[in-house]
Structures are given as structure tokens and as C-alpha cells.
Coordinates of N, CA and C in Angstrom, one line a residue:
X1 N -26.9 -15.7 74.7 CA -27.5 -14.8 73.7 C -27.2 -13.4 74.0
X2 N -27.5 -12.3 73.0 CA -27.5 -11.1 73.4 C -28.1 -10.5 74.5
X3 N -29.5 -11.0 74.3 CA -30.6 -10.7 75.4 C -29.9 -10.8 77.2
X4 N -29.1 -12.2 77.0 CA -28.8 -12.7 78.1 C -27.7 -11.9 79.0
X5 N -27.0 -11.4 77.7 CA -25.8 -10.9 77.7 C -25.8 -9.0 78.4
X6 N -26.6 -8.6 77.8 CA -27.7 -7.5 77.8 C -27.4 -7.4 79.4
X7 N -28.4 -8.8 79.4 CA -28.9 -8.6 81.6 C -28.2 -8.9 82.1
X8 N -27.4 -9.4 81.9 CA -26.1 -9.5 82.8 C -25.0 -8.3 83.1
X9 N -25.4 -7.6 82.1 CA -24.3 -6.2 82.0 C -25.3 -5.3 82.8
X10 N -26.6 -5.2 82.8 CA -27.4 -4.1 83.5 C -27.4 -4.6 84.8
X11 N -27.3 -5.9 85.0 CA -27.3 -6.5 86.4 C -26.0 -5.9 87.3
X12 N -25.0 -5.9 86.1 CA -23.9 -5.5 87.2 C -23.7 -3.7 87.5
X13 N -24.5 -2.8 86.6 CA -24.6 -2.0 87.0 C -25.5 -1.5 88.0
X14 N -26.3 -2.1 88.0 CA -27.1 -1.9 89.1 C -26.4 -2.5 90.9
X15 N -26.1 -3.4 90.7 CA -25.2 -3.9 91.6 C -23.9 -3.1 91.8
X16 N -23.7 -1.9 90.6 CA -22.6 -0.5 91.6 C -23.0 -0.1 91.8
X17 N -24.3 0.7 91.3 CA -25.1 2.0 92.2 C -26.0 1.3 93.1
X18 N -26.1 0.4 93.0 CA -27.1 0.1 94.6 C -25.8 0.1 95.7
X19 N -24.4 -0.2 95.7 CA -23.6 -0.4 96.5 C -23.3 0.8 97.0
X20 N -23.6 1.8 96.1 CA -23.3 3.4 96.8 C -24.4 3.7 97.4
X21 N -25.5 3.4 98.1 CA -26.5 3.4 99.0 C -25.8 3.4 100.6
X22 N -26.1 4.4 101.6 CA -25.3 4.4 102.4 C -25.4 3.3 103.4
X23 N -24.6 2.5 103.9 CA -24.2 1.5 104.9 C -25.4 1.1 105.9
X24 N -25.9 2.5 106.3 CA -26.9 2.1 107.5 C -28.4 2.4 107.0
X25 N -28.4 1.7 105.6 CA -30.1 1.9 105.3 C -30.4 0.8 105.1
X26 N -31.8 0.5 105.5 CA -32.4 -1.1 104.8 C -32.9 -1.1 104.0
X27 N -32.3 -1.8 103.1 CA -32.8 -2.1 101.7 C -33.0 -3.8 101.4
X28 N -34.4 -3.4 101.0 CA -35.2 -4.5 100.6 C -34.8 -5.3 99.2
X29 N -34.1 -6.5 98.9 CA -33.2 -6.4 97.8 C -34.1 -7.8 97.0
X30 N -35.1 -7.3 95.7 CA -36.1 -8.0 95.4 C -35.5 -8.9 94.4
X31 N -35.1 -10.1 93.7 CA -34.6 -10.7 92.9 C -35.8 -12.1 92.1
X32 N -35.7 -12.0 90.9 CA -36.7 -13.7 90.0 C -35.4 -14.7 90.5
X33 N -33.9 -14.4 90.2 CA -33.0 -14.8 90.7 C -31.9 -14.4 91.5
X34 N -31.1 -14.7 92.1 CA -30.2 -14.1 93.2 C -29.1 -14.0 92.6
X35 N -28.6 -12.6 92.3 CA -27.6 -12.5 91.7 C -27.0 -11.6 92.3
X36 N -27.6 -10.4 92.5 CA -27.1 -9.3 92.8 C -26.2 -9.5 94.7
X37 N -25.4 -8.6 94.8 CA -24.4 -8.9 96.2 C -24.0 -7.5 96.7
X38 N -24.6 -7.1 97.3 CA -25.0 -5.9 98.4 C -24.1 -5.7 99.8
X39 N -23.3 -4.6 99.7 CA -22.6 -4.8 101.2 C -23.1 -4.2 102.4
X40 N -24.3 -3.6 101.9 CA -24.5 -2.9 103.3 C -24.9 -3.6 104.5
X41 N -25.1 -2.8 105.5 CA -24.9 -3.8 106.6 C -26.6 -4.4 107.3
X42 N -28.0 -3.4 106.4 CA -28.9 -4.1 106.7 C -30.2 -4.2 105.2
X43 N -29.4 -5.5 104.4 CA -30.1 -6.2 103.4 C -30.6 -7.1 103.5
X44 N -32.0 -6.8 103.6 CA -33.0 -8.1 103.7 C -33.0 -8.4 101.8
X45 N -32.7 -10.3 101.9 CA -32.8 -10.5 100.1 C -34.3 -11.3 100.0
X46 N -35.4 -11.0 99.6 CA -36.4 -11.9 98.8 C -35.8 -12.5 97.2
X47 N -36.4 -13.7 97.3 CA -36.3 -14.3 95.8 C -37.6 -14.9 95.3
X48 N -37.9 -14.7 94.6 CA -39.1 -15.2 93.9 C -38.5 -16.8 93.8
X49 N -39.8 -18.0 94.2 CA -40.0 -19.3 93.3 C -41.1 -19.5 92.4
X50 N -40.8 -20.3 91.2 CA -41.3 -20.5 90.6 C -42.2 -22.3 91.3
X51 N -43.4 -22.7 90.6 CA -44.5 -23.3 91.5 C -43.8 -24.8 90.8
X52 N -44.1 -25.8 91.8 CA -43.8 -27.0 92.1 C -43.9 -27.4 91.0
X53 N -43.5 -29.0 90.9 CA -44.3 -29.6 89.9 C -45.9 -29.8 90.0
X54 N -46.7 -29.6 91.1 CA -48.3 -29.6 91.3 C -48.5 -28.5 91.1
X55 N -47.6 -27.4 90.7 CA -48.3 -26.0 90.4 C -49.0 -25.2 91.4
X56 N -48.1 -25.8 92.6 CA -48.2 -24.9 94.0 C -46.3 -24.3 94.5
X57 N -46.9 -23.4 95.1 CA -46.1 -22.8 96.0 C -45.2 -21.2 95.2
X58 N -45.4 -21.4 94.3 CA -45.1 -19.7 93.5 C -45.0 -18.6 94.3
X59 N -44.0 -18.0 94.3 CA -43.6 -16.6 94.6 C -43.6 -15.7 93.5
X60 N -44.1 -14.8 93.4 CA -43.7 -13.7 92.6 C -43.3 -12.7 92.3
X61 N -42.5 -11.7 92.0 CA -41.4 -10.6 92.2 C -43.1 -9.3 92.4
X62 N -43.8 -10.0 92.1 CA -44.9 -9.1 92.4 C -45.7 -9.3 94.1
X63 N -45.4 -10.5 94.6 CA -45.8 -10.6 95.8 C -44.6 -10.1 96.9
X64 N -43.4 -10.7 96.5 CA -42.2 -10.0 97.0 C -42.3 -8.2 97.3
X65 N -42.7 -8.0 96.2 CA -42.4 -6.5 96.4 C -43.9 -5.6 97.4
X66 N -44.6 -6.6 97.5 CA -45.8 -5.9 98.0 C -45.5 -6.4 99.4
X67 N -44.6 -7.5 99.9 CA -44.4 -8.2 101.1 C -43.2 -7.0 102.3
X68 N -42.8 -6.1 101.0 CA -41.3 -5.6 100.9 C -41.7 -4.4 101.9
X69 N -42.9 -4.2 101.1 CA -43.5 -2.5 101.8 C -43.8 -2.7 103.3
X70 N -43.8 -4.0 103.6 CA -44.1 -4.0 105.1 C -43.2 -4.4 106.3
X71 N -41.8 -4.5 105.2 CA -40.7 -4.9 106.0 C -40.1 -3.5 106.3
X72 N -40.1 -1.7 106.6 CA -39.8 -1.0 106.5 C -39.0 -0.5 105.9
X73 N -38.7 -0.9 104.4 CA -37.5 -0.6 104.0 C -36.9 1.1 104.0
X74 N -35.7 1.3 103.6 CA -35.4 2.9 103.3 C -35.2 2.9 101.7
X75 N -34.7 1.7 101.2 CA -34.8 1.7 99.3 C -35.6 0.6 99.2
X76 N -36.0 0.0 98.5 CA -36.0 -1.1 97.3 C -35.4 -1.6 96.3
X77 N -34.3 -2.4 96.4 CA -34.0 -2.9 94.7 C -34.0 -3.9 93.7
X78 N -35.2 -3.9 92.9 CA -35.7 -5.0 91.9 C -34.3 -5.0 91.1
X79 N -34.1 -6.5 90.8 CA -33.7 -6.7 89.9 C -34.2 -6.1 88.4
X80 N -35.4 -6.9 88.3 CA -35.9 -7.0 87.0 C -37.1 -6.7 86.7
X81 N -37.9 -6.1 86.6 CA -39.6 -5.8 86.0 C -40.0 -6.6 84.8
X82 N -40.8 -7.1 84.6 CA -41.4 -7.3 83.5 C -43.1 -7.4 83.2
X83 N -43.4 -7.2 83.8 CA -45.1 -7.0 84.0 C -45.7 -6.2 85.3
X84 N -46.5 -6.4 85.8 CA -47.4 -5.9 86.6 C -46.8 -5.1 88.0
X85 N -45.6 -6.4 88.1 CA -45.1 -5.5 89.3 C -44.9 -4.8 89.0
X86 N -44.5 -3.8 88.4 CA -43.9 -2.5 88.6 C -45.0 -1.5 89.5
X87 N -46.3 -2.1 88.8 CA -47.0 -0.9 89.8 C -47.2 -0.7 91.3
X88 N -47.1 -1.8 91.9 CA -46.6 -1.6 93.8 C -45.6 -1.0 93.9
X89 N -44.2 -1.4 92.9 CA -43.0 -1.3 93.1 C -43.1 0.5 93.2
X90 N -43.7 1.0 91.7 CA -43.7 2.5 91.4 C -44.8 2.8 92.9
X91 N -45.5 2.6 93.4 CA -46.2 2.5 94.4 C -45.8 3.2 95.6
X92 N -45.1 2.2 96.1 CA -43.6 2.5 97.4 C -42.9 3.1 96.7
X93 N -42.3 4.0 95.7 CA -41.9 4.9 95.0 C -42.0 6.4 95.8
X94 N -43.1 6.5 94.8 CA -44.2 7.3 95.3 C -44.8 7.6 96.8
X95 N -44.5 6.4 97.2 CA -44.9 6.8 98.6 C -43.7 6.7 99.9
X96 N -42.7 7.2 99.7 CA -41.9 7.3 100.4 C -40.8 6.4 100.2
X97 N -40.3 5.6 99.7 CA -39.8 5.0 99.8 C -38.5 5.3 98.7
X98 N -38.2 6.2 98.6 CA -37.1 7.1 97.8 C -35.8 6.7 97.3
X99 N -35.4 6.6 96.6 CA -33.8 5.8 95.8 C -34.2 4.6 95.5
X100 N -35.3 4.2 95.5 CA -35.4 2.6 94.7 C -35.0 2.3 93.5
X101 N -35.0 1.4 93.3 CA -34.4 0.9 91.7 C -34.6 0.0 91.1
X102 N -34.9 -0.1 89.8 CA -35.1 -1.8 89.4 C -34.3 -1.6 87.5
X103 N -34.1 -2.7 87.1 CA -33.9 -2.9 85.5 C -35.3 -3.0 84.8
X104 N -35.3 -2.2 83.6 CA -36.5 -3.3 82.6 C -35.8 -3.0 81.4
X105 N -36.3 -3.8 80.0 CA -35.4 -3.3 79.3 C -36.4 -2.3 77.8
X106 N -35.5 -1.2 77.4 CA -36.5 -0.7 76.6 C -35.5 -0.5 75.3
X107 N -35.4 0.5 74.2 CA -34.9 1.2 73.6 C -34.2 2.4 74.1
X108 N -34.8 2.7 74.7 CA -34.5 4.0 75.0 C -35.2 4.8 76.3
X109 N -35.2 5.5 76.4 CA -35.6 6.2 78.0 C -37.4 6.8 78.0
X110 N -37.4 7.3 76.4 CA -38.7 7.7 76.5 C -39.4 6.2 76.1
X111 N -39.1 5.2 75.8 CA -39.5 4.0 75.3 C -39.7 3.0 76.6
X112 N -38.4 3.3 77.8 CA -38.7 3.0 79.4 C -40.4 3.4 80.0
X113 N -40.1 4.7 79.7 CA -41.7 5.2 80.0 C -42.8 4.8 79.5
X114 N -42.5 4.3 78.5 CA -44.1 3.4 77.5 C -44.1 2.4 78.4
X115 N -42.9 1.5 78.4 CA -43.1 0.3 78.5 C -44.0 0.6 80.0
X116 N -43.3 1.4 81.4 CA -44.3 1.4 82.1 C -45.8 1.8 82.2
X117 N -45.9 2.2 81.6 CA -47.4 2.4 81.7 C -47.9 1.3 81.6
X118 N -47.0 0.3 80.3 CA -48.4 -0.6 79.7 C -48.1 -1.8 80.5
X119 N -46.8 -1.7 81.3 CA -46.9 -2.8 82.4 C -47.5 -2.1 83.6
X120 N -47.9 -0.7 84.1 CA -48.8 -0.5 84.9 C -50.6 -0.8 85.1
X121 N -50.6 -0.6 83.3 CA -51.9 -0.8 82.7 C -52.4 -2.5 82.6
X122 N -51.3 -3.3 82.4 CA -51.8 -4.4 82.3 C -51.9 -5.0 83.7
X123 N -51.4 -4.5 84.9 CA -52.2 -5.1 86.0 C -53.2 -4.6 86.7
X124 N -53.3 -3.1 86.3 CA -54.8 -2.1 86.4 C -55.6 -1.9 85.2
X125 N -56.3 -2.6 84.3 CA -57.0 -2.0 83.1 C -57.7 -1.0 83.3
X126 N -58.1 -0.3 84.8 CA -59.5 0.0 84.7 C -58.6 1.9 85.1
X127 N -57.1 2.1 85.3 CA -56.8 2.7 85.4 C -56.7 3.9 83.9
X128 N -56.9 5.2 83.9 CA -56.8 5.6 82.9 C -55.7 6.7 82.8
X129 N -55.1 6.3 81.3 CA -53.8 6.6 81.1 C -52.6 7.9 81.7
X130 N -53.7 9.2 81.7 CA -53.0 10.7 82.6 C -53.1 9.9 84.1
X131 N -53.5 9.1 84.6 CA -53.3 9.0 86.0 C -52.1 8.2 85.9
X132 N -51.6 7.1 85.2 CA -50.9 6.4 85.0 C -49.2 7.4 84.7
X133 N -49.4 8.3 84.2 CA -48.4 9.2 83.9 C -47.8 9.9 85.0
X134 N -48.9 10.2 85.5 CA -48.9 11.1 86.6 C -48.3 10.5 87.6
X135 N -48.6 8.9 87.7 CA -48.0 8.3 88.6 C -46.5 8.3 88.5
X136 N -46.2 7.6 87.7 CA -44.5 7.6 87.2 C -44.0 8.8 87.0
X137 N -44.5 9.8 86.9 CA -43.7 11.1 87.0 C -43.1 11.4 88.7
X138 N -44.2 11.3 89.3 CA -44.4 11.1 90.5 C -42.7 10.1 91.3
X139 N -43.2 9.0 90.6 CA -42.3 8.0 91.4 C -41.1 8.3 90.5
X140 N -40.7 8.1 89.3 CA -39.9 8.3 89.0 C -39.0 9.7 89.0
X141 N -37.7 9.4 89.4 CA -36.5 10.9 89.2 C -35.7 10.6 88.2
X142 N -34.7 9.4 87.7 CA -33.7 9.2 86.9 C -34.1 8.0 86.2
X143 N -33.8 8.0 84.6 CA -33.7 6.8 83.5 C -32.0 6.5 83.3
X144 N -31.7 5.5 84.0 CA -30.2 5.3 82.9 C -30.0 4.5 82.1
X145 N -29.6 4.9 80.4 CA -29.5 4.2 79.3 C -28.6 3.3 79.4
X146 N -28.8 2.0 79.0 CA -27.3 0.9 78.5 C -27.9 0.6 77.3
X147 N -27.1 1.0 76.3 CA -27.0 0.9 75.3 C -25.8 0.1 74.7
X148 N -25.6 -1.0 73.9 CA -25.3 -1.7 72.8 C -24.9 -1.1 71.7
X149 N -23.7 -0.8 71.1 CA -23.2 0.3 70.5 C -22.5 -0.9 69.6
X150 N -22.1 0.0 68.0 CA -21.8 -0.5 66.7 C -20.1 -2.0 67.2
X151 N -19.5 -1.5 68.2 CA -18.0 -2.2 68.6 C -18.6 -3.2 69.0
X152 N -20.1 -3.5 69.7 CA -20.3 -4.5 70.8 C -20.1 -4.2 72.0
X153 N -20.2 -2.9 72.3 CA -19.4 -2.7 73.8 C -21.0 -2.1 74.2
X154 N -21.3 -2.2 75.7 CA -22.2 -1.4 76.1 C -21.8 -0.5 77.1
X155 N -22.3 0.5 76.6 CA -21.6 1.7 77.2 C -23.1 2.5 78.0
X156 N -23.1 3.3 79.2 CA -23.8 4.5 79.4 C -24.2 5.5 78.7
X157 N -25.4 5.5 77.9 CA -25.4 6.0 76.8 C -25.9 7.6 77.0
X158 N -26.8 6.6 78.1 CA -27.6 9.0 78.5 C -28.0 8.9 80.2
X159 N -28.0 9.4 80.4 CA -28.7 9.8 81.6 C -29.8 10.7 81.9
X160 N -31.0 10.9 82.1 CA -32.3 11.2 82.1 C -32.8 11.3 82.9
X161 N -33.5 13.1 83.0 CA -34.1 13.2 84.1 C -35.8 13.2 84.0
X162 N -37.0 12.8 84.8 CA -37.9 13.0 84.8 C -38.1 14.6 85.1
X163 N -38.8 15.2 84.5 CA -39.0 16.6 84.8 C -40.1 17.0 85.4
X164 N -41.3 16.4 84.8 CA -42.6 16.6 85.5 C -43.9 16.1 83.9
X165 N -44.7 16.7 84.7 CA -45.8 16.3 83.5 C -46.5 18.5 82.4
X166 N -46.3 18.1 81.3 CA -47.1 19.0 80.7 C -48.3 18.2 80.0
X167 N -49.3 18.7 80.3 CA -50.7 18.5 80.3 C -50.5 16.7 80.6
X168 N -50.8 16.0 79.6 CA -50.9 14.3 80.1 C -49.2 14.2 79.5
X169 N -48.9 14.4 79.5 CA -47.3 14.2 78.8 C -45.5 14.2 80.1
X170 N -45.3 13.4 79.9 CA -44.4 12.9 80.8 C -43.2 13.9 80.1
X171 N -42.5 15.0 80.9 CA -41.7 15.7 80.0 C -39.8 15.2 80.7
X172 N -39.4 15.0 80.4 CA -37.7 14.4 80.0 C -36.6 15.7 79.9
X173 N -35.7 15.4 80.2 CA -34.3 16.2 80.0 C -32.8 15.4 79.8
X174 N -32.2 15.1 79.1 CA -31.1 14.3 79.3 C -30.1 14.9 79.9
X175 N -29.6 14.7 81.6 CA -28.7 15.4 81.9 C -27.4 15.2 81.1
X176 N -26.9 13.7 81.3 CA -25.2 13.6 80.3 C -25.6 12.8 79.4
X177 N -25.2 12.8 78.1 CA -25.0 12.2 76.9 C -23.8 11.4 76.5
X178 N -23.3 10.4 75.7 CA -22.1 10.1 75.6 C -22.6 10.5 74.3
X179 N -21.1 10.9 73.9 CA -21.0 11.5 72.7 C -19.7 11.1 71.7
X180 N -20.1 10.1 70.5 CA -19.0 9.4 69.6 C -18.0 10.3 68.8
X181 N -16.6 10.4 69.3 CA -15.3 11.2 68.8 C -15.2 10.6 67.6
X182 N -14.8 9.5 67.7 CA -14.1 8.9 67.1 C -14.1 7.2 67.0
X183 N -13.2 6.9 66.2 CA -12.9 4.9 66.3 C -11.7 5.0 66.1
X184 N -11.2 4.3 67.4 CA -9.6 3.7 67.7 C -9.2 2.8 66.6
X185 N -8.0 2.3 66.3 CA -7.9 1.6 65.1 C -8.5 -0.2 65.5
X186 N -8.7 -0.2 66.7 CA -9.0 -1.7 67.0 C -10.4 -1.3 66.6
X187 N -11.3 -0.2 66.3 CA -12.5 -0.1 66.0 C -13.2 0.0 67.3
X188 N -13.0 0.1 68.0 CA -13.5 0.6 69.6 C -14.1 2.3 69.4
X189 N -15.2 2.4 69.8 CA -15.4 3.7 69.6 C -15.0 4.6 70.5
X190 N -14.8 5.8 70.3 CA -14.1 6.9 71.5 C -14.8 7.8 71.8
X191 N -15.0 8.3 73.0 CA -16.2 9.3 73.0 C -16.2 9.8 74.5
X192 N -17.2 10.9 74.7 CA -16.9 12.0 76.2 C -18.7 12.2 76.2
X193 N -18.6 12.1 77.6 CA -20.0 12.9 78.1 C -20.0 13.9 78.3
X194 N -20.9 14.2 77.9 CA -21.2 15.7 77.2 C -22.8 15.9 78.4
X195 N -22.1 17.1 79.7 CA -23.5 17.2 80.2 C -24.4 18.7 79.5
X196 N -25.6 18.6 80.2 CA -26.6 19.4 79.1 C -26.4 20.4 80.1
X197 N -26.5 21.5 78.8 CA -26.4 23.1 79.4 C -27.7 23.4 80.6
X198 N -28.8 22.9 80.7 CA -29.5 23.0 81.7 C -29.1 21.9 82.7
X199 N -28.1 21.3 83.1 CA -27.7 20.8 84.0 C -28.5 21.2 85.4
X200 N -28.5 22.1 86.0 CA -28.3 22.7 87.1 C -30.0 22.7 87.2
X201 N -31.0 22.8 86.2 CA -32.2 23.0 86.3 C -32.7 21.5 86.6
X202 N -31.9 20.6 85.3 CA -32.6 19.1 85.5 C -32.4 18.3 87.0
X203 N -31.3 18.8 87.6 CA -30.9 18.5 89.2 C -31.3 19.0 89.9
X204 N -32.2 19.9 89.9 CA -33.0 20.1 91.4 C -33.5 19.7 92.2

């Protein structure tokens, strides 16, 4: 399916920029399934199981990542988010644990940001929403777009910086853009990233 298709293509991006992680860091490398293949030279892999036929023995990418914090890591990298974990994960973020990474899937970068909250929210209800912002501003530095374009091709669509918070509001900058020239005659679209004239501010 698309969906499937989707995670398989962010899977493999993620599996290039986690590879540019330097050689002598430990990275905690969190997976629902084991896909991703890491060369550095100290990767500890957890994998989540799903519970027996008696409906014992369950792991989950939420206990993994809380297990993770106490294996010293220097990154973290989730495959995939889809609920609650994210908030340990954003957690060890925030608390030292710097260059981490994981997939979730959204529309778009400020739509990334929804989605966390309401997967932060749904494993803390009792948290309220500016703290929730504040958090992810916090933890988070970079959004990278994969986008699904008119050819079928997915391409790097933007790249996005967290900037900080104005009043409860999570404020954004897109450092590079891809930007459509044109269509080849096989109908392939053609196009250039285009970095933002405040470059130099959004990378500080």
C-alpha cells in the first residue's frame, strides 16, 4: 500500500542520517520492528514484542525507550512514534540526550507538531497544553518533510527549523524548500532547493 510504501521510504532515510552519527557514540537504536542497520561501532538494538498468545510478555516501543534512558546513551533512534511514547522519547530529548530521532507521519511540519502534542497529551491528560509546547520546543531542533509529490516520487520537501515559543505558540522557519521548475517529458518533476534568506538565523 501507499501507507506501507510511505514507511519504507522514511525508514530509509532515516537509516542515512542516523549513519552520519559519529562512529564512537552510543546510540540506543529503538525499533516495533528491526529494520533499520547502523554501522557504528557502539549500537545497542531494542525491539519491541508484541504479547503471546496468553496475552503476556509485551514489549513496547514505550517501555524500550524508557529502558533506553538508562543504558547511557549519546543519541536515541526510534524508528516510528505513534502514541504515547513520544513523550519519554521527547523527554531524554530534552534532557540531554541530543541528536535523537524518530519517524511519525503527518502532512506537514506544523501538522508534525499537532500530532505531538496530542500524542503527548494522550499519555499525560492531566498535562496542560503551553507546557506541552514548551516541551517540544524544548526537545525539538529540526522537522524533515517527505513528501509524496504529483510523479509519485518522494522527494525532501522542506526542512524546518524549531525556533522557539511566542507566547503558547510553537514558532517555525523553513530553512530549504524544494522548489518545482518544471516537468521532464517522462513527467518527473524538476526542481532546486531553495535555502531561506534567514538561513544563518534559523542555524544557530
Amino acid at each position: 500500500s501507499n501507507q506501507e510504501t510511505t514507511t519504507d521510504i522514511m525508514q530509509t532515510l532515516l537509516n542515512l542520517i542516523a549513519n552520519l552519527i559519529e562512529p564512537d557514540e552510543r546510540i540506543i537504536l529503538v525499533e516495533k520492528e528491526p529494520d533499520l542497520m547502523l554501522n557504528q561501532n557502539q549500537v545497542i538494538k531494542l525491539a519491541a514484542r508484541p504479547a503471546n498468545v496468553e496475552g503476556k510478555g509485551e514489549i513496547t516501543v514505550q517501555q524500550l525507550i524508557e529502558s533506553a534512558m538508562k543504558l547511557r546513551p549519546d543519541r536515541i533512534v526510534c524508528s516510528e512514534v505513534f502514541g504515547g511514547e513520544v513523550y519519554p522519547l521527547l523527554h531524554a530529548m530534552s534532557g540531554g540526550v541530543e541528536g535523537s530521532m524518530f519517524v511519525l507521519h503527518a502532512t506537514s511540519p506544523r501538522d508534525a507538531l499537532s500530532r505531538m502534542e496530542v500524542m503527548v497529551a494522550s499519555a499525560n491528560p492531566a498535562l496542560p497544553l503551553p507546557f506541552i509546547r514548551q516541551y517540544i520546543a524544548r526537545a525539538v531542533n529540526l522537522i524533515i518533510e517527505l513528501e509524496i509529490m504529483s510523479d509519485g516520487w518522494r522527494r525532501v520537501q522542506k526542512i524546518t527549523a524549531i525556533t522557539g515559543l511566542a507566547g503558547d505558540f510553537i514558532q517555525t522557519g523553513d530553512i530549504f524548500e524544494f522548489v518545482q521548475t518544471g516537468v521532464r517529458s517522462d513527467g518527473t518533476i524538476q526542481g532546486e532547493y531553495i535555502a531561506s534568506p534567514n538561513l544563518h538565523r534559523l542555524t544557530d
